[in-house]
Amino acid sequence: MLFLAMKQLFSKKTQTFLILMGVSFGTMLFVSISGVQLGLREYMIKALLNNTAHIIISGAENEITEKEVRSQIYPEGRFINWITPPGGKRDESKLESYLGWVEILRANPDVYDFSPRFSTNVIIKSKKIKTNVNLVGSLPKKQIRISEISDYIIEGDFESLSSGGNKIVLGVGVAEDLGVSLGQFVDVLNAFGKITPFKIVGLSKFGDTRTDSALAFAHLSDVQKVNRTPGRLSEIAVSLTDIDKSEELAELWSSFSKDKVQDWRSANAMFMEMIKMQDIVRYFIMFSVLIVAAFGIYNVLSIMINQKKKEIAILRSIGFPPKKILILILYQGFFLGICGGVVGLAMGSLVTYGVGSIDIGVELGGSNHIFVSYDYSIYLSAFIAALFASLVASLIPAYMASRMTPIDIIRGQA
Amino acid sequence: MIIGKNIVKEFGDPPHRILHDLSFVIQDGEFVSISGRSGSGKSTLLYIISSLDFPSSGQVLFDDEDTSLMSVEHIHEFRTNHVGFIFQFHYLLPELTGLENVLLPPRNIDRVDEFRDRALELLKTMDVSKVADKLPSQMSGGEQQRVAIARALIMKPKYLFADEPTGNLDSANGEVVMNILKSINKERGTTLCLVTHEEEYAAMAQREIYLIDGRMSERG
Ligand SMILES: Nc1ncnc2c1ncn2[C@@H]1O[C@H](COP(=O)(O)OP(=O)(O)O)[C@@H](O)[C@H]1O
Ligand SMILES: [Mg+2]
């Protein structure tokens, strides 16, 4: 039947070509729109993960509870009516047992690497200008491994921090506010007003002005020293080999520790909501496009069946059963779907490539091109959808064709 | 042997009777013509005899097998293996060459290669070897009808049904086609059932079923 199906399709070249164009165009549209959307998303996730990480382990809030206080002061079972129940924080939150975590993280094959961090608010001063900055201390080599931080360093380099000895990477905004540049020194003031000079070894730019004018990086031990809290950590940033396991692992780890374990998704719930919306829009586009393509296929096949009634009658009188007539038409729909789909995928990837190479004149994360994605899942879903649409669209004409009896057709002709 | 028993065919609502209680026997190897004026019910009767259509009441038996009781698969298989059709309009598939058209019935049972030689031989017998690789649009009416006859004969059918096969041909071509059909009946012993409104051709048959408004008057 394949032989006949192909013969019939190719005898109507213009029609076949037009509908192929339709299917291809739909598939192309979906592939390129998805490519740009997912590319942008990948970029945003990447940018997001620089400030967070797949999983952040931080110290739990150190709250004073009513029960604790009561058991300290009053004997068991005594009823107490507080006018104001005891509450508030006992201490700033800090990570309970770093070494315990190191053991857990090292033993887990899903953990790619992790970096302990300690961040604190400081004032950075140059001559008479001061600015408030969140100073993040990390182990630079580890931080480079678990994030894309290097991509966002526009001058100097992040790795220079690794030797320690009071070196600092400033956000470009900070450097601008202070009027300093690479190689110069700035003064870092801690909460007690003590000044430590730091040498600028790099400038970072994330593209977000607020971040860039309020963020600085230094070696973990330098920051601990500035804050006079040697050994203190605020968090451990964990990078996994598979980002999709972050939720699962975060849940597991928080179940056996007092520390707060949060995965990047729950830390960025708003962003995830937006992604969901984008997906809905994308699938809506795909759905609409496919409906159009399906109507095209349906039309072409219906017209073709009308034109080929006589031939269907001949095939039936020769002994081709209705089932084979059905298959004959389905094959043609399938062919349109597969070919249109494949061509559409190719065109879609070309368009994606084209869009990806447009220079938008704005630098984003180390490149001034629109981010695009060539993720295989886009191509797979587009192809499956094209195939599905063409199959559904050819079912009705195929069924109608198989239901026609040779006599009705011949009578209709005569 | 084909037996027709009290065949009645009605169309429409309220039913309009086209064939009135027809009974007949067609022996194996016989050449029977069905003639009558236009609208007398010839085609309707032929389609019923040939298993393409079914009577409103009554029976058609092929060697004691009732066509109305055959399953869809069986009836199509029966058509492929035992029945050849020739229509007035030649009904070749326009996108297939002459040879491919002749090989359609074998294609239905996936035996194209086995039948290729026979197809070529049939085209030669019909004197249309030269259109084997041509599309129907490049053939004359007579050539198309001969290709259609070759297609009807490819499976060596026991029965051959022809509905005004010469109706669309000039008299010279009509004559050629009639002679071919007659020799098929004689030489191969194929049962031939021919619908025609031309006296001359009807008379070539061993037996003639003459229809007047769906009623039979047998002559010959
Ligand atoms: N499907 C049908 N519905 C209604 N009337 C029909 C149908 N098929 C045939 N007829 C009628 O039956 C009569 C006989 O038709 P047909 O067998 O084609 O005659 P013939 O072949 O002798 O010219 C005609 O009057 C025709 O209009
Ligand atoms: Mg007729």
XYZ file of C-alpha atoms and ligand atoms in Angstrom:
662
model
C 0.000 0.000 0.000
C 2.982 2.233 0.594
C 3.752 2.057 -3.103
C 0.279 3.198 -4.047
C 0.206 5.832 -1.332
C 3.408 7.390 -2.593
C 2.249 7.244 -6.212
C -0.934 9.046 -5.286
C 0.847 11.688 -3.265
C 3.391 12.410 -5.935
C 0.801 12.618 -8.651
C -0.488 15.707 -6.847
C 2.799 17.484 -6.452
C 1.569 21.006 -5.837
C -0.968 19.959 -3.241
C 1.477 17.685 -1.500
C 4.095 20.389 -1.529
C 1.738 22.988 -0.108
C 0.630 20.851 2.761
C 4.203 19.824 3.458
C 5.001 23.506 3.673
C 2.160 23.974 6.110
C 3.264 21.199 8.406
C 6.907 22.250 8.153
C 6.067 25.836 8.888
C 4.109 24.904 11.981
C 6.850 22.640 13.227
C 9.450 25.296 12.466
C 7.528 27.911 14.376
C 7.288 25.741 17.423
C 10.941 24.726 17.307
C 12.250 28.263 16.959
C 9.908 29.833 19.493
C 10.753 27.106 21.972
C 14.446 27.481 21.155
C 14.441 31.167 22.013
C 12.213 30.760 25.035
C 14.176 27.896 26.498
C 17.450 29.625 25.667
C 16.354 32.657 27.615
C 15.237 30.443 30.434
C 18.539 28.587 30.545
C 20.288 31.907 30.716
C 18.072 33.112 33.516
C 18.498 29.933 35.478
C 22.228 30.189 35.043
C 22.203 33.757 36.272
C 19.996 32.748 39.153
C 22.220 29.900 40.188
C 25.139 32.280 40.537
C 23.532 33.938 43.473
C 22.047 30.817 44.899
C 23.141 27.301 44.013
C 21.341 24.051 43.316
C 21.046 23.622 47.051
C 21.905 26.040 49.829
C 22.447 24.715 53.311
C 22.250 27.457 55.917
C 21.885 27.764 59.627
C 18.389 27.557 61.039
C 16.975 30.594 62.774
C 17.921 30.421 66.409
C 14.601 31.176 68.068
C 13.810 31.182 71.741
C 10.739 29.061 72.486
C 8.265 29.397 75.278
C 8.662 25.785 76.281
C 12.416 26.106 76.655
C 12.105 29.042 78.986
C 9.351 27.443 81.056
C 11.250 24.216 81.618
C 14.268 26.197 82.755
C 12.427 28.259 85.348
C 9.391 26.318 86.553
C 8.940 22.738 87.628
C 7.108 20.297 85.424
C 3.420 20.583 84.905
C 2.967 24.048 86.336
C 0.462 26.139 84.483
C 1.800 29.500 83.474
C -0.069 32.375 82.013
C 2.413 34.615 80.182
C 1.533 38.210 79.708
C 4.046 38.284 76.889
C 5.378 34.849 75.978
C 9.162 34.690 75.633
C 10.413 34.889 72.046
C 12.927 36.468 69.729
C 16.232 35.314 68.408
C 18.951 33.965 70.620
C 21.767 34.371 68.174
C 22.303 34.998 64.476
C 21.723 31.926 62.413
C 24.781 29.844 61.803
C 25.519 26.516 60.288
C 25.585 23.815 62.946
C 28.143 21.280 61.855
C 30.171 22.001 58.784
C 32.275 18.859 59.082
C 29.183 16.693 59.336
C 27.947 18.203 56.117
C 31.295 17.700 54.416
C 31.043 14.013 55.180
C 27.514 13.755 53.832
C 28.250 15.755 50.702
C 31.480 13.928 49.888
C 29.747 10.569 50.197
C 26.922 11.482 47.855
C 27.604 10.657 44.205
C 25.019 13.184 43.041
C 27.013 16.042 44.535
C 29.311 17.605 41.981
C 31.036 19.949 44.422
C 30.229 22.346 47.232
C 31.595 25.527 48.639
C 31.279 26.886 52.161
C 30.437 30.560 52.240
C 30.293 33.260 54.760
C 28.777 36.562 53.878
C 28.447 39.654 55.933
C 27.515 43.275 55.454
C 30.425 45.649 55.426
C 31.140 49.193 54.421
C 33.719 49.691 51.717
C 35.482 52.967 51.655
C 37.821 54.712 49.308
C 39.054 58.147 50.298
C 35.850 59.789 51.576
C 33.324 57.740 49.678
C 31.571 54.847 51.435
C 29.144 52.248 50.237
C 27.324 49.317 51.804
C 28.218 45.980 50.369
C 27.387 42.348 50.969
C 30.810 40.732 51.119
C 30.705 37.071 50.150
C 33.552 34.893 51.314
C 34.068 31.583 49.603
C 36.751 29.127 48.631
C 37.380 30.644 45.192
C 38.433 27.462 43.402
C 35.367 25.636 44.645
C 33.124 28.575 43.876
C 34.403 28.573 40.318
C 33.617 24.893 40.028
C 30.073 25.133 41.313
C 29.021 28.285 39.488
C 29.615 30.236 36.330
C 31.093 33.094 38.298
C 34.101 33.319 35.957
C 31.777 34.223 33.091
C 30.721 37.338 34.929
C 34.173 38.661 35.725
C 34.829 41.434 33.237
C 38.220 42.511 34.528
C 40.875 40.619 36.442
C 39.915 37.118 37.532
C 38.124 35.363 40.320
C 40.823 32.823 40.902
C 43.228 35.498 42.110
C 41.224 35.442 45.331
C 42.310 31.915 46.104
C 45.645 32.813 47.606
C 43.872 34.873 50.266
C 45.701 37.783 51.810
C 42.986 40.426 51.598
C 42.099 40.519 47.954
C 38.667 41.478 46.710
C 36.489 41.284 43.635
C 34.071 44.217 43.430
C 30.834 44.511 41.537
C 31.274 47.050 38.753
C 28.698 49.287 40.360
C 30.633 49.309 43.621
C 33.850 50.177 41.821
C 32.099 52.941 39.926
C 30.509 54.393 43.054
C 33.870 54.436 44.772
C 35.749 55.551 41.679
C 38.293 52.788 41.951
C 39.735 50.367 39.445
C 41.619 47.111 39.207
C 44.852 46.981 41.187
C 43.895 49.767 43.607
C 43.137 49.339 47.316
C 39.894 49.903 49.206
C 39.179 49.873 52.935
C 36.708 47.404 54.343
C 35.017 48.414 57.605
C 33.444 45.809 59.860
C 30.624 46.328 62.326
C 33.092 47.435 64.988
C 34.535 50.088 62.711
C 37.806 48.307 62.208
C 39.458 48.955 58.842
C 41.162 46.283 56.728
C 42.645 47.259 53.363
C 41.841 44.969 50.409
C 43.409 44.910 46.963
C 41.023 44.859 43.988
C 41.836 41.845 41.805
C 38.677 41.674 39.732
C 35.412 43.303 38.732
C 32.165 41.378 38.310
C 29.116 42.250 36.277
C 25.867 40.292 36.431
C 23.909 42.820 34.432
C 21.581 43.650 37.307
C 22.468 47.116 38.613
C 21.297 46.528 42.146
C 23.391 43.417 42.499
C 26.384 44.925 40.796
C 26.506 47.921 43.128
C 26.084 45.966 46.343
C 28.140 42.817 45.997
C 31.788 41.943 46.547
C 33.738 38.702 46.837
C 36.749 37.711 48.883
C 38.369 34.606 50.277
C 36.338 32.884 53.010
C 38.995 33.248 55.708
C 39.521 36.925 54.922
C 35.839 37.627 55.360
C 35.723 35.601 58.567
C 38.646 37.628 59.867
C 37.057 40.935 58.950
C 33.939 39.909 60.879
C 36.025 38.554 63.765
C 34.269 35.244 63.559
C 36.880 32.721 62.448
C 35.325 29.396 61.508
C 31.839 30.823 61.136
C 29.900 29.853 58.005
C 26.599 31.191 56.807
C 25.928 28.581 54.211
C 27.183 25.781 52.024
C 26.432 26.111 48.347
C 26.037 22.706 46.748
C 26.222 21.919 43.071
C 24.761 18.641 41.802
C 25.544 16.623 38.709
C 21.837 16.544 37.942
C 19.975 19.755 38.638
C 16.664 17.905 38.636
C 17.620 16.068 41.814
C 17.887 19.257 43.839
C 14.401 19.139 45.259
C 14.643 15.511 46.243
C 18.039 15.831 47.900
C 17.139 19.042 49.689
C 14.152 17.317 51.184
C 16.211 14.315 52.218
C 18.924 16.356 53.860
C 16.642 18.694 55.703
C 14.950 15.675 57.223
C 17.993 14.748 59.250
C 19.440 18.107 60.146
C 18.476 21.162 62.099
C 20.048 23.314 59.400
C 17.936 24.840 56.721
C 18.278 23.082 53.364
C 16.682 24.808 50.429
C 16.780 23.898 46.763
C 16.957 26.578 44.107
C 13.415 26.025 42.897
C 11.734 26.686 46.211
C 14.123 29.551 46.775
C 12.868 31.071 43.535
C 9.219 30.152 43.563
C 8.230 33.263 41.611
C 10.607 32.485 38.844
C 9.322 28.944 38.605
C 5.789 30.305 38.316
C 6.899 32.434 35.396
C 8.488 29.433 33.730
C 5.229 27.563 34.088
C 3.393 30.418 32.396
C 5.891 30.422 29.571
C 5.360 26.727 29.072
C 1.625 27.186 28.904
C 2.035 29.882 26.263
C 4.444 27.737 24.307
C 2.170 24.715 24.286
C -0.741 26.917 23.372
C 1.186 28.154 20.340
C 2.114 24.617 19.407
C -1.459 23.511 19.781
C -2.835 26.298 17.583
C -0.223 25.773 14.917
C -0.874 22.078 14.851
C -4.590 22.537 14.538
C -3.965 24.649 11.461
C -1.607 22.056 10.038
C -4.057 19.289 10.827
C -6.818 21.127 8.998
C -4.516 21.436 6.026
C -3.850 17.734 5.957
C -7.499 16.983 6.458
C -8.427 19.224 3.550
C -5.849 17.852 1.172
C -6.800 14.282 1.928
C -10.510 14.981 1.663
C -10.061 16.665 -1.694
C -7.810 13.874 -2.833
C -10.338 11.239 -1.840
C -13.026 13.063 -3.736
C -10.866 13.197 -6.809
C -9.867 9.593 -6.424
C -13.238 8.045 -5.723
C -13.191 6.228 -9.029
C -9.849 4.722 -8.240
C -10.998 3.660 -4.821
C -13.939 1.924 -6.502
C -11.529 0.151 -8.826
C -9.342 -0.972 -5.966
C -12.362 -2.295 -4.105
C -13.691 -4.145 -7.135
C -10.253 -5.642 -7.668
C -10.492 -6.943 -4.127
C -8.693 -4.398 -1.973
C -10.640 -4.582 1.304
C -11.800 -1.427 3.151
C -8.983 -1.871 5.662
C -6.404 -1.428 2.926
C -8.111 1.677 1.608
C -7.951 3.065 5.130
C -4.253 2.280 5.323
C -3.687 3.808 1.903
C -4.986 7.162 3.087
C -3.374 6.951 6.523
C 0.007 6.316 4.935
C -0.348 9.504 2.989
C -1.262 11.487 6.078
C 1.631 9.926 7.925
C 4.013 10.702 5.133
C 2.915 14.335 5.152
C 3.397 14.418 8.897
C 6.818 12.784 8.929
C 8.267 14.711 6.005
C 6.705 18.000 7.031
C 7.930 17.353 10.551
C 11.502 16.560 9.541
C 11.728 19.535 7.203
C 10.174 21.707 9.913
C 12.740 20.542 12.463
C 15.547 21.382 10.074
C 14.088 24.788 9.253
C 13.380 25.407 12.919
C 16.963 24.701 13.911
C 18.155 27.040 11.163
C 15.877 29.827 12.359
C 16.997 29.185 15.925
C 20.584 29.427 14.779
C 19.796 32.634 12.922
C 18.149 34.213 15.929
C 20.999 33.031 18.131
C 23.545 34.843 16.013
C 21.798 38.208 16.050
C 23.944 40.775 17.849
C 21.600 42.543 20.238
C 24.266 45.018 21.308
C 23.765 44.357 24.997
C 26.116 42.208 26.933
C 24.477 39.452 28.913
C 26.502 36.935 30.810
C 29.571 37.241 28.643
C 27.869 37.313 25.264
C 25.840 39.801 23.323
C 23.655 37.314 21.501
C 20.151 36.150 22.223
C 20.319 32.902 24.108
C 18.821 29.968 22.233
C 18.354 26.331 23.072
C 18.756 23.291 20.869
C 17.460 20.946 23.518
C 16.470 17.602 22.029
C 13.182 17.648 23.936
C 11.978 20.577 21.786
C 12.642 18.607 18.643
C 11.158 15.443 20.003
C 7.924 17.069 21.117
C 7.587 19.048 17.880
C 8.040 15.913 15.821
C 5.659 13.831 17.871
C 3.093 16.597 17.691
C 3.417 16.901 13.908
C 3.024 13.170 13.561
C 0.102 13.033 15.924
C -1.684 15.897 14.207
C -1.265 14.330 10.794
C -2.472 10.969 11.998
C -5.578 12.442 13.588
C -6.213 14.627 10.541
C -6.035 11.704 8.146
C -8.193 9.396 10.231
C -11.514 10.931 9.229
C -10.840 11.084 5.472
C -9.363 7.605 5.616
C -12.403 6.276 7.387
C -14.736 7.972 4.908
C -12.782 6.521 2.019
C -12.919 3.042 3.440
C -16.670 3.289 3.956
C -17.472 4.122 0.334
C -18.699 1.130 -1.610
C -17.608 0.631 -5.200
C -21.205 0.599 -6.367
C -22.047 3.946 -4.810
C -19.005 5.464 -6.438
C -19.670 3.980 -9.861
C -23.322 4.985 -9.656
C -22.296 8.461 -8.589
C -20.114 8.712 -11.661
C -22.538 7.291 -14.174
C -21.723 -22.103 -11.623
C -23.578 -18.937 -10.681
C -27.171 -19.286 -9.548
C -29.506 -16.327 -9.240
C -32.579 -17.019 -7.110
C -35.539 -14.630 -7.064
C -33.366 -11.556 -7.224
C -35.145 -8.336 -6.345
C -33.453 -4.953 -6.160
C -35.115 -1.866 -4.834
C -33.771 1.643 -4.439
C -34.915 4.617 -2.491
C -37.620 5.340 0.018
C -40.371 4.563 -0.740
C -38.683 1.632 -2.417
C -38.669 1.662 -6.160
C -38.257 -1.780 -7.639
C -35.599 -1.971 -10.372
C -35.220 -5.760 -10.685
C -38.269 -7.976 -10.450
C -37.752 -11.488 -9.139
C -35.037 -12.680 -11.519
C -33.847 -16.303 -11.456
C -31.225 -17.845 -13.713
C -28.244 -20.184 -13.861
C -24.921 -19.370 -15.508
C -22.835 -22.467 -16.175
C -19.054 -22.531 -15.866
C -17.430 -21.570 -19.156
C -20.609 -20.058 -20.495
C -20.805 -16.734 -22.358
C -23.969 -14.908 -21.324
C -24.939 -11.448 -22.452
C -27.266 -9.105 -20.604
C -28.917 -6.651 -22.940
C -31.795 -4.264 -22.968
C -32.457 -0.616 -23.284
C -30.748 2.027 -21.249
C -32.199 2.101 -17.732
C -33.598 -1.431 -17.969
C -31.418 -2.573 -15.032
C -28.503 -4.284 -16.824
C -25.724 -2.739 -14.773
C -27.646 -3.226 -11.551
C -28.057 -6.909 -12.328
C -24.405 -7.347 -13.325
C -23.144 -5.762 -10.094
C -25.346 -8.119 -8.117
C -24.288 -11.184 -10.070
C -20.651 -10.226 -9.684
C -20.677 -9.758 -5.880
C -20.077 -5.998 -6.072
C -23.622 -5.366 -4.886
C -26.262 -7.378 -3.080
C -29.922 -8.033 -3.855
C -32.697 -6.533 -1.713
C -34.067 -10.046 -1.547
C -33.155 -13.299 -3.195
C -29.743 -14.936 -3.465
C -26.663 -15.123 -5.660
C -24.731 -18.365 -5.240
C -21.236 -18.980 -6.519
C -20.831 -22.752 -6.396
C -23.411 -22.826 -3.596
C -21.843 -19.973 -1.674
C -24.187 -17.079 -0.948
C -22.502 -13.727 -1.643
C -24.663 -11.960 0.944
C -23.294 -14.270 3.628
C -19.599 -13.851 2.819
C -17.486 -11.845 5.275
C -15.910 -8.583 4.101
C -12.470 -10.205 3.962
C -13.731 -13.247 2.153
C -15.630 -11.340 -0.483
C -12.610 -9.170 -1.285
C -10.355 -12.189 -1.412
C -12.921 -13.872 -3.661
C -12.910 -10.874 -5.997
C -9.135 -10.813 -6.172
C -8.762 -14.490 -6.931
C -11.802 -15.402 -8.977
C -13.406 -12.330 -10.490
C -12.294 -9.968 -13.236
C -14.112 -6.690 -13.914
C -14.152 -4.561 -17.023
C -16.063 -1.283 -16.979
C -17.206 1.031 -19.693
C -14.910 3.770 -18.430
C -11.613 2.068 -18.273
C -10.821 3.063 -14.748
C -7.095 2.726 -14.811
C -5.245 4.393 -11.951
C -3.856 7.527 -13.626
C -0.655 7.650 -11.612
C 0.335 4.080 -12.488
C 1.848 2.847 -15.740
C 0.142 0.232 -17.884
C 2.172 -2.556 -16.350
C 1.646 -1.306 -12.800
C -2.087 -1.148 -13.441
C -2.130 -4.746 -14.649
C -0.195 -5.770 -11.544
C -2.677 -4.189 -9.119
C -4.496 -7.433 -8.191
C -1.216 -9.254 -7.392
C -0.162 -6.212 -5.384
C -3.229 -6.714 -3.223
C -1.850 -10.107 -2.171
C 1.817 -9.047 -2.241
C 2.761 -11.242 -5.168
C 3.759 -8.610 -7.718
C 7.054 -10.187 -8.739
C 5.553 -13.583 -9.441
C 3.070 -12.083 -11.834
C 5.314 -9.670 -13.696
C 6.051 -12.035 -16.582
C 2.418 -12.947 -16.932
C 1.443 -9.302 -16.978
C 3.874 -8.574 -19.796
C 2.618 -11.588 -21.693
C -0.991 -10.464 -21.310
C -0.144 -6.988 -22.554
C 1.490 -8.662 -25.543
C -1.578 -10.814 -26.176
C -3.699 -7.665 -26.062
C -1.213 -6.088 -28.458
C -0.440 -3.219 -26.091
C 3.122 -4.081 -25.038
C 4.175 -0.622 -26.049
C 2.118 1.063 -23.333
C 3.563 -1.026 -20.502
C 5.584 1.910 -19.246
C 3.170 4.646 -20.230
C 0.681 6.413 -18.028
C -3.024 6.117 -18.962
C -3.041 9.756 -20.040
C -0.594 8.800 -22.785
C -2.759 5.926 -24.087
C -5.679 5.878 -26.501
C -9.110 4.756 -25.314
C -8.712 1.367 -26.997
C -5.308 0.850 -25.422
C -6.656 1.748 -22.006
C -9.503 -0.724 -22.332
C -7.113 -3.489 -23.382
C -4.860 -2.745 -20.413
C -7.983 -2.962 -18.234
C -8.790 -6.347 -19.745
C -5.243 -7.538 -19.067
C -5.691 -6.418 -15.459
C -8.999 -8.307 -15.218
C -7.270 -11.466 -16.458
C -4.042 -11.332 -14.463
C -5.226 -13.604 -11.634
C -6.699 -16.144 -14.107
C -10.218 -15.485 -12.830
C -12.940 -18.026 -13.180
C -15.471 -15.293 -13.946
C -15.184 -12.242 -16.102
C -17.763 -9.454 -15.847
C -17.886 -6.668 -18.388
C -20.240 -3.654 -18.266
C -20.474 -2.151 -21.749
C -16.749 -2.545 -22.357
C -17.124 -1.176 -25.872
C -19.475 1.641 -24.916
C -16.795 4.256 -24.933
C -14.852 3.011 -27.982
C -15.174 3.577 -31.713
C -16.478 0.634 -33.687
C -13.059 -0.620 -34.833
C -11.706 -0.662 -31.305
C -15.003 -2.063 -30.060
C -14.669 -4.959 -32.463
C -11.119 -5.704 -31.302
C -12.175 -5.707 -27.646
C -15.156 -7.971 -28.371
C -12.961 -10.439 -30.204
C -10.515 -10.515 -27.324
C -13.310 -11.176 -24.817
C -14.786 -13.905 -26.974
C -11.465 -15.661 -27.398
C -10.827 -15.478 -23.661
C -14.104 -17.297 -23.128
C -13.316 -19.876 -25.773
C -9.634 -20.509 -25.160
C -9.400 -20.130 -21.406
C -12.869 -21.354 -20.563
C -13.524 -18.219 -18.492
C -17.183 -17.677 -17.679
C -18.073 -14.408 -19.380
C -20.965 -12.187 -18.438
C -21.299 -9.216 -20.745
C -23.612 -6.233 -20.450
C -24.236 -4.467 -23.734
C -27.026 -2.595 -25.395
C -25.676 -3.418 -28.850
C -27.678 -6.148 -30.519
C -24.725 -7.328 -32.536
C -22.513 -8.002 -29.528
C -25.323 -9.456 -27.448
C -25.915 -11.948 -30.195
C -22.326 -13.198 -30.016
C -23.150 -14.854 -26.666
C -24.299 -18.409 -26.232
C -27.243 -17.130 -24.280
C -28.849 -13.752 -23.973
C -30.670 -12.335 -20.966
C -32.876 -9.546 -22.255
C -34.190 -7.064 -19.707
C -37.273 -4.959 -20.092
C -37.795 -2.673 -17.080
C -36.088 -5.124 -14.767
C -37.971 -8.185 -16.004
C -36.284 -10.986 -17.854
C -37.045 -12.392 -21.257
C -34.465 -14.927 -22.255
C -33.561 -15.447 -25.918
C -30.921 -17.338 -27.859
N -28.398 3.760 -6.466
C -29.546 3.951 -7.143
N -30.535 4.654 -6.596
C -31.687 4.891 -7.270
N -31.920 4.443 -8.487
C -30.971 3.709 -9.104
C -29.736 3.429 -8.456
N -28.988 2.679 -9.295
C -29.727 2.512 -10.391
N -30.892 3.112 -10.288
C -31.961 3.126 -11.300
O -32.119 1.819 -11.724
C -32.443 1.817 -13.079
C -31.561 0.852 -13.835
O -30.247 1.348 -13.868
P -29.038 0.573 -14.580
O -28.948 -0.758 -13.984
O -27.877 1.436 -14.581
O -29.578 0.441 -16.058
P -28.743 0.128 -17.349
O -27.414 -0.323 -16.983
O -29.573 -0.945 -18.014
O -28.758 1.379 -18.137
C -32.311 3.222 -13.592
O -33.614 3.776 -13.709
C -31.548 3.913 -12.514
O -31.936 5.247 -12.413
Mg -25.484 0.528 -17.352
